[in-house]
PDB file of C-alpha atoms in Angstrom:
ATOM      1  CA  MET A   1     -74.624  -2.446 -85.608  1.00 53.00           C
ATOM      2  CA  ALA A   2     -74.790  -6.197 -86.229  1.00 56.00           C
ATOM      3  CA  ARG A   3     -72.380  -8.657 -84.820  1.00 64.00           C
ATOM      4  CA  SER A   4     -70.390 -10.301 -87.637  1.00 74.00           C
ATOM      5  CA  GLN A   5     -68.477 -12.605 -85.410  1.00 78.00           C
ATOM      6  CA  SER A   6     -70.156 -15.899 -84.899  1.00 86.00           C
ATOM      7  CA  LYS A   7     -70.061 -17.906 -81.462  1.00 88.00           C
ATOM      8  CA  CYS A   8     -67.972 -20.867 -81.103  1.00 88.00           C
ATOM      9  CA  GLY A   9     -70.608 -23.598 -80.402  1.00 86.00           C
ATOM     10  CA  ALA A  10     -68.321 -26.302 -79.516  1.00 86.00           C
ATOM     11  CA  PRO A  11     -69.693 -28.989 -77.002  1.00 86.00           C
ATOM     12  CA  THR A  12     -68.608 -28.168 -73.478  1.00 86.00           C
ATOM     13  CA  GLN A  13     -68.201 -30.731 -70.527  1.00 86.00           C
ATOM     14  CA  LYS A  14     -71.734 -29.581 -69.428  1.00 91.00           C
ATOM     15  CA  GLY A  15     -73.197 -30.810 -72.580  1.00 89.00           C
ATOM     16  CA  THR A  16     -74.277 -27.369 -73.703  1.00 92.00           C
ATOM     17  CA  SER A  17     -72.909 -25.257 -76.578  1.00 91.00           C
ATOM     18  CA  CYS A  18     -69.997 -22.826 -75.879  1.00 91.00           C
ATOM     19  CA  GLN A  19     -71.217 -19.265 -75.865  1.00 92.00           C
ATOM     20  CA  ARG A  20     -67.727 -17.485 -76.391  1.00 91.00           C
ATOM     21  CA  LEU A  21     -67.009 -15.541 -79.568  1.00 90.00           C
ATOM     22  CA  ALA A  22     -65.235 -17.400 -82.180  1.00 87.00           C
ATOM     23  CA  MET A  23     -61.707 -16.028 -83.287  1.00 84.00           C
ATOM     24  CA  VAL A  24     -61.645 -14.012 -86.459  1.00 80.00           C
ATOM     25  CA  GLY A  25     -61.288 -16.296 -89.376  1.00 76.00           C
ATOM     26  CA  ALA A  26     -62.064 -19.477 -87.491  1.00 78.00           C
ATOM     27  CA  SER A  27     -65.059 -21.340 -86.352  1.00 80.00           C
ATOM     28  CA  ARG A  28     -63.876 -22.026 -82.765  1.00 85.00           C
ATOM     29  CA  CYS A  29     -62.962 -19.697 -79.747  1.00 88.00           C
ATOM     30  CA  ASP A  30     -59.333 -19.920 -78.542  1.00 84.00           C
ATOM     31  CA  ARG A  31     -60.234 -22.454 -75.985  1.00 86.00           C
ATOM     32  CA  HIS A  32     -61.739 -24.957 -78.347  1.00 84.00           C
ATOM     33  CA  ARG A  33     -59.242 -24.816 -81.232  1.00 79.00           C
ATOM     34  CA  GLY A  34     -56.733 -26.921 -79.620  1.00 70.00           C
ATOM     35  CA  ASP A  35     -52.943 -27.253 -78.937  1.00 64.00           C
ATOM     36  CA  TRP A  36     -52.347 -28.030 -82.711  1.00 61.00           C
ATOM     37  CA  SER A  37     -53.509 -24.887 -84.002  1.00 63.00           C
ATOM     38  CA  THR A  38     -51.341 -22.169 -85.366  1.00 66.00           C
ATOM     39  CA  TYR A  39     -52.765 -19.717 -83.209  1.00 67.00           C
ATOM     40  CA  THR A  40     -52.235 -21.836 -79.942  1.00 68.00           C
ATOM     41  CA  ILE A  41     -48.689 -22.571 -81.080  1.00 71.00           C
ATOM     42  CA  GLN A  42     -47.796 -19.135 -81.692  1.00 78.00           C
ATOM     43  CA  LYS A  43     -49.286 -17.993 -78.367  1.00 80.00           C
ATOM     44  CA  ARG A  44     -47.142 -20.801 -76.293  1.00 80.00           C
ATOM     45  CA  LYS A  45     -43.949 -19.791 -78.024  1.00 86.00           C
ATOM     46  CA  ALA A  46     -44.558 -16.165 -77.111  1.00 89.00           C
ATOM     47  CA  ALA A  47     -45.122 -16.988 -73.658  1.00 89.00           C
ATOM     48  CA  GLU A  48     -41.981 -19.308 -73.755  1.00 91.00           C
ATOM     49  CA  ARG A  49     -39.781 -16.496 -75.153  1.00 92.00           C
ATOM     50  CA  GLU A  50     -41.203 -13.902 -72.427  1.00 93.00           C
ATOM     51  CA  ALA A  51     -40.317 -16.604 -69.721  1.00 91.00           C
ATOM     52  CA  LYS A  52     -36.787 -16.995 -70.952  1.00 91.00           C
ATOM     53  CA  ALA A  53     -36.224 -13.075 -71.165  1.00 90.00           C
ATOM     54  CA  LYS A  54     -37.379 -12.848 -67.535  1.00 88.00           C
ATOM     55  CA  ARG A  55     -35.121 -15.431 -66.358  1.00 84.00           C
ATOM     56  CA  ARG A  56     -31.857 -13.842 -68.089  1.00 78.00           C
ATOM     57  CA  LYS A  57     -32.537 -10.560 -66.074  1.00 67.00           C
TER      58      LYS A  57
END
């Protein structure tokens, strides 16, 4: 079976290309999409909700 998901390819601090798989429907992996991306914002808000729920217990 052929891989249909591309690699990220973003430049890293070492100067090489990122070898992680890109997220589905995106050209970059979750590390290189940035804080502004919808995915990252949703992930951060979910973590905040979880943290608040834990504090309430």
